[in-house]
CSV table of C-alpha atoms in Angstrom, one decimal:
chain,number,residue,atom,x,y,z
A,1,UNK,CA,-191.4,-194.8,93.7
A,2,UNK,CA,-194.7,-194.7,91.2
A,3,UNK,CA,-197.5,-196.7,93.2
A,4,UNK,CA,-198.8,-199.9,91.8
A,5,UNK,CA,-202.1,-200.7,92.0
A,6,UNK,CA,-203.3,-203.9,94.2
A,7,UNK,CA,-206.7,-204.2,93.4
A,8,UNK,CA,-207.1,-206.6,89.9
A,9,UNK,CA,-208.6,-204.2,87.3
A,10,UNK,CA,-211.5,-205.8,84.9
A,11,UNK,CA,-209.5,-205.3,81.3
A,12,UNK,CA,-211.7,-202.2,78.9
A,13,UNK,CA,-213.0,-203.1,75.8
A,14,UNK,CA,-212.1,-200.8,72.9
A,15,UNK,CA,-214.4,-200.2,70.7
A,16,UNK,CA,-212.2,-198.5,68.2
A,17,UNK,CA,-208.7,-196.6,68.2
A,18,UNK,CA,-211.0,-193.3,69.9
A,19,UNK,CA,-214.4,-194.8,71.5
A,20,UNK,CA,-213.6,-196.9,74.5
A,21,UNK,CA,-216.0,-198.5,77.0
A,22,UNK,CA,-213.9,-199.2,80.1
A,23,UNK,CA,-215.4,-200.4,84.1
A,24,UNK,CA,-213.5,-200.1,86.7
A,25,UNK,CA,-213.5,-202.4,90.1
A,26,UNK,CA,-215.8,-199.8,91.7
A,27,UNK,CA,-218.4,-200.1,89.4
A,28,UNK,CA,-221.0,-203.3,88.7
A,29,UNK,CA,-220.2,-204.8,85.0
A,30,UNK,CA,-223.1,-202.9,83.7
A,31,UNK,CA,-222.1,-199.3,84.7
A,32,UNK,CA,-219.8,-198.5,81.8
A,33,UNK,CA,-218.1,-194.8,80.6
A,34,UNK,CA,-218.1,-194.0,77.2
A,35,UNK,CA,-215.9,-191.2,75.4
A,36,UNK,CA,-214.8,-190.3,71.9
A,37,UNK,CA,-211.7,-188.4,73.6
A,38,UNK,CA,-208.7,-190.0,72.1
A,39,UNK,CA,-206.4,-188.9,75.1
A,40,UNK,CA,-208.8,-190.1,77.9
A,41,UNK,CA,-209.7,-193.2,75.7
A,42,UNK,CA,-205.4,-193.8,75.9
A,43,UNK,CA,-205.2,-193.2,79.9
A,44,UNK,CA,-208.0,-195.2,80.5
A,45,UNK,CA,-206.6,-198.3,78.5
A,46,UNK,CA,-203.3,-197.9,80.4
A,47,UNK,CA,-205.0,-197.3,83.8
A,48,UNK,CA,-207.3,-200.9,82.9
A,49,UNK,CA,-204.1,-202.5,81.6
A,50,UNK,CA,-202.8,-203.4,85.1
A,51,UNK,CA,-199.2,-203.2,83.2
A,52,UNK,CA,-198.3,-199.3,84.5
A,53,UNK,CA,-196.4,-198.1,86.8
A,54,UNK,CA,-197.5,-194.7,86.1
A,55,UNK,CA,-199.3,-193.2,89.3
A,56,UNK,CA,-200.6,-190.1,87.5
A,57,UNK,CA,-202.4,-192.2,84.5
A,58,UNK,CA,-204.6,-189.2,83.7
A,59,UNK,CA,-201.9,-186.5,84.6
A,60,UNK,CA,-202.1,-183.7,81.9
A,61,UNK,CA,-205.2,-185.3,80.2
A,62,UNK,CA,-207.4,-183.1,78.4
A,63,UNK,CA,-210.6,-183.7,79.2
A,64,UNK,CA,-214.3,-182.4,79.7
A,65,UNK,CA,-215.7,-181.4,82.9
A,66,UNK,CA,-218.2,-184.1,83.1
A,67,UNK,CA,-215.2,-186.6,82.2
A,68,UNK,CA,-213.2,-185.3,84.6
A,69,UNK,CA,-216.3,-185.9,87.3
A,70,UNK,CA,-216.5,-189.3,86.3
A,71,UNK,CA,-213.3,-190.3,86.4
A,72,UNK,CA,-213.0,-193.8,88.2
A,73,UNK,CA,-212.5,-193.3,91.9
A,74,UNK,CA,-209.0,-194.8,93.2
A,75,UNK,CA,-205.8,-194.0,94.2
A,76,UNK,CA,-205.3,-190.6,92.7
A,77,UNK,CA,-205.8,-187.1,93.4
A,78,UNK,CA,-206.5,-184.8,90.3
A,79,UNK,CA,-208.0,-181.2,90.1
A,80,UNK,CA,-209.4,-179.8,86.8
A,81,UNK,CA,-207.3,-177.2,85.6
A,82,UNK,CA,-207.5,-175.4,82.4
A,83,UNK,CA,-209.4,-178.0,80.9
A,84,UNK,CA,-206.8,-180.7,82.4
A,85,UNK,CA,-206.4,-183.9,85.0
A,86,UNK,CA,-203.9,-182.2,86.9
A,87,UNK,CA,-202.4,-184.9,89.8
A,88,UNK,CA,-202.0,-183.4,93.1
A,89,UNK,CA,-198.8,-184.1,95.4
A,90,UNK,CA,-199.7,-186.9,97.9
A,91,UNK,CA,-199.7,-185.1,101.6
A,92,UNK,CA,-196.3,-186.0,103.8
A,93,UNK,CA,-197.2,-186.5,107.3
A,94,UNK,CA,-196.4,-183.3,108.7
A,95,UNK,CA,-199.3,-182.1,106.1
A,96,UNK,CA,-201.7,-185.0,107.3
A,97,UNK,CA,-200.8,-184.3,111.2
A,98,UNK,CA,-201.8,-180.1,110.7
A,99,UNK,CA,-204.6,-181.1,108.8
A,100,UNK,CA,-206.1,-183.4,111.4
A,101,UNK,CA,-205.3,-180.6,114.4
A,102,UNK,CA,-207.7,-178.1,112.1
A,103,UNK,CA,-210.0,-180.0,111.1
A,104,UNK,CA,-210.0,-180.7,115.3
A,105,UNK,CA,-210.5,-177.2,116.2
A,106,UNK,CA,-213.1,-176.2,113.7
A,107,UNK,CA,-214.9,-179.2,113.6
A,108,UNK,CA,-215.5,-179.0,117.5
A,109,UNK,CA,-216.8,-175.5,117.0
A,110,UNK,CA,-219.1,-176.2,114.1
A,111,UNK,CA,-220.3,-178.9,116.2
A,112,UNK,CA,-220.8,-177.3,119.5
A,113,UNK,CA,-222.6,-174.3,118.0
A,114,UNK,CA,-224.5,-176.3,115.4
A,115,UNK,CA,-223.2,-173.9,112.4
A,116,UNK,CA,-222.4,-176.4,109.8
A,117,UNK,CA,-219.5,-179.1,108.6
A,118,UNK,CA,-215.9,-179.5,107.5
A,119,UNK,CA,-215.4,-181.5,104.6
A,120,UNK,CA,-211.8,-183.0,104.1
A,121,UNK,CA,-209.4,-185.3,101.7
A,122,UNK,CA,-210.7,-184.8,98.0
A,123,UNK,CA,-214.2,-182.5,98.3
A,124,UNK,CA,-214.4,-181.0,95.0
A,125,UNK,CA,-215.4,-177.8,94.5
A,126,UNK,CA,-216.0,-175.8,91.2
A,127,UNK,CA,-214.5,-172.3,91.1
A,128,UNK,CA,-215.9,-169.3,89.2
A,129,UNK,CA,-213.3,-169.6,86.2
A,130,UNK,CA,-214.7,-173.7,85.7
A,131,UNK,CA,-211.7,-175.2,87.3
A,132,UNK,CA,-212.3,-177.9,90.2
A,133,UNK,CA,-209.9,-177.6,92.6
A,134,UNK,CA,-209.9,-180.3,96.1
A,135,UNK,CA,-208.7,-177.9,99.0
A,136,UNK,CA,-207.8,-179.5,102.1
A,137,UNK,CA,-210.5,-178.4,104.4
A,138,UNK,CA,-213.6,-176.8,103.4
A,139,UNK,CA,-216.3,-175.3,105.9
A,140,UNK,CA,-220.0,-175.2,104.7
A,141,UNK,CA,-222.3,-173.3,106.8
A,142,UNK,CA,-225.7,-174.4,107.9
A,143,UNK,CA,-227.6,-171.3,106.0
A,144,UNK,CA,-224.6,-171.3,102.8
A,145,UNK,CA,-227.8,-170.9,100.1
A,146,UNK,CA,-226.4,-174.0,98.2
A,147,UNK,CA,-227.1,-177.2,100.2
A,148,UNK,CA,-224.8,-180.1,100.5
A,149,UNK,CA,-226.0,-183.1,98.5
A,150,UNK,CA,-223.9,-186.5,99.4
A,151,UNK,CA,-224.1,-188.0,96.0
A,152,UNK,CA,-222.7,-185.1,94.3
A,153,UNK,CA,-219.7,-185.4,91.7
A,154,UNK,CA,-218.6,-181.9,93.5
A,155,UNK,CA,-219.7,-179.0,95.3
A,156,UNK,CA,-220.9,-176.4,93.0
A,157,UNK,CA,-222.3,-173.9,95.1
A,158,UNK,CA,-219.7,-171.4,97.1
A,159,UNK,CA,-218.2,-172.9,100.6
A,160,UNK,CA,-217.9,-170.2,103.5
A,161,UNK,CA,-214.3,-171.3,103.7
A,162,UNK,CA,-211.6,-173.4,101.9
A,163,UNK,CA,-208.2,-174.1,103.9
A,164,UNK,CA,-205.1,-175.3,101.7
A,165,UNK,CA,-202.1,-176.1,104.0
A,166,UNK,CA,-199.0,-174.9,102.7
A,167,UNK,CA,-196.4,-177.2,101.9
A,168,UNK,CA,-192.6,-176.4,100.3
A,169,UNK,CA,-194.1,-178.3,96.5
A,170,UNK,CA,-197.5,-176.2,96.7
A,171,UNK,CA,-196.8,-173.0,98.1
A,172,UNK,CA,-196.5,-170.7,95.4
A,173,UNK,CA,-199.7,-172.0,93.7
A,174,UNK,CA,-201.4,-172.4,96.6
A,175,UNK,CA,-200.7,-168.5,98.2
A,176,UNK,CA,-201.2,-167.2,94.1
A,177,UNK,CA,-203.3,-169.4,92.2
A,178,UNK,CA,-205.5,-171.2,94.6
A,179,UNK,CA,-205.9,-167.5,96.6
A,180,UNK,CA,-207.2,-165.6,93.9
A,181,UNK,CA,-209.8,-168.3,92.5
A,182,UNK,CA,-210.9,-169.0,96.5
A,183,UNK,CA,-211.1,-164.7,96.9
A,184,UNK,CA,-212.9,-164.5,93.4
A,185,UNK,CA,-215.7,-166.2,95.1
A,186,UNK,CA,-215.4,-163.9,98.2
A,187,UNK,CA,-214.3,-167.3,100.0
A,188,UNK,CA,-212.0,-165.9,103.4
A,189,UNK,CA,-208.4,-167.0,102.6
């Protein structure tokens, strides 16, 4: 069943059939995105509507990189692939239960020893080939060269490790795809 949203959306203001203006309910009134994209200008008038029913509102969505990054934060999941919003499967609870035991065990070590931190549930990180994929664990080291800056959009420098937990929907993508973008960045799978 799609999920509805239950937060009241403030309604976008179109400028014209392609420029839109839209603010979300996690931005002030004056913080406003702009685009001349005609397929992001349609999701974002659905997504504002408060009339879908569509989870995935920006599913398939061409887009820019820097649109993609500024998509309004909510209750979705996309990577950039390809030059696309592509909506990621929400995690079942087995997923959510192995996830927590790792991030356990490596987050006690990386604390103990002082060596760094785990990042979890939607870190970005740009690959070599310009997609942004959101693994489900990702280890930064204390001396990685590219420091960790909170207020980032995504991390664009190269974790020491990114940790996808396989699941029936993902697998294939996941031990193919995913693999070869995390090993072209000499990332350990």
């Amino acid at each position: 069943m799609p999920k509805v949203l239950e937060k009241p959306l403030i309604k976008d203001k179109i400028e014209t059939n392609v420029n839109i203006v839209s603010t979300d309910y996690y931005q002030s009134p004056s913080e406003t995105t702009t685009t001349t994209n005609v397929e992001l200008a349609e999701a974002y008038r659905k997504y504002h509507s408060g009339k879908h029913y569509d989870y995935f509102v920006f599913d398939g969505v061409k887009v820019t990189l820097d649109e993609y990054l500024d998509l309004p934060e909510g209750d979705h999941n996309y990577e950039y692939v390809d030059g696309r919003c592509k909506a990621k499967d929400m995690a079942r609870m087995k997923h959510q239960l192995i996830g927590k035991w790792i991030l356990g065990l490596i987050d006690g070590y990386l604390i103990t020893y002082n060596l760094g931190n785990i990042y979890f549930d939607g870190t970005r990180v740009l690959q070599v080939n310009g997609n942004v994929r959101e693994p489900d664990l990702v280890v930064i080291l204390n001396d990685n060269e590219t420091e960790v800056e909170f207020e980032e959009r995504a991390y664009f420098g190269s974790p020491d490790l990114e940790i996808e937990i396989l699941s029936p929907s993902t697998k294939n993508e996941d031990l193919f795809v995913k693999k070869l973008e995390y090993e072209s960045r000499r990332i350990r799978a």
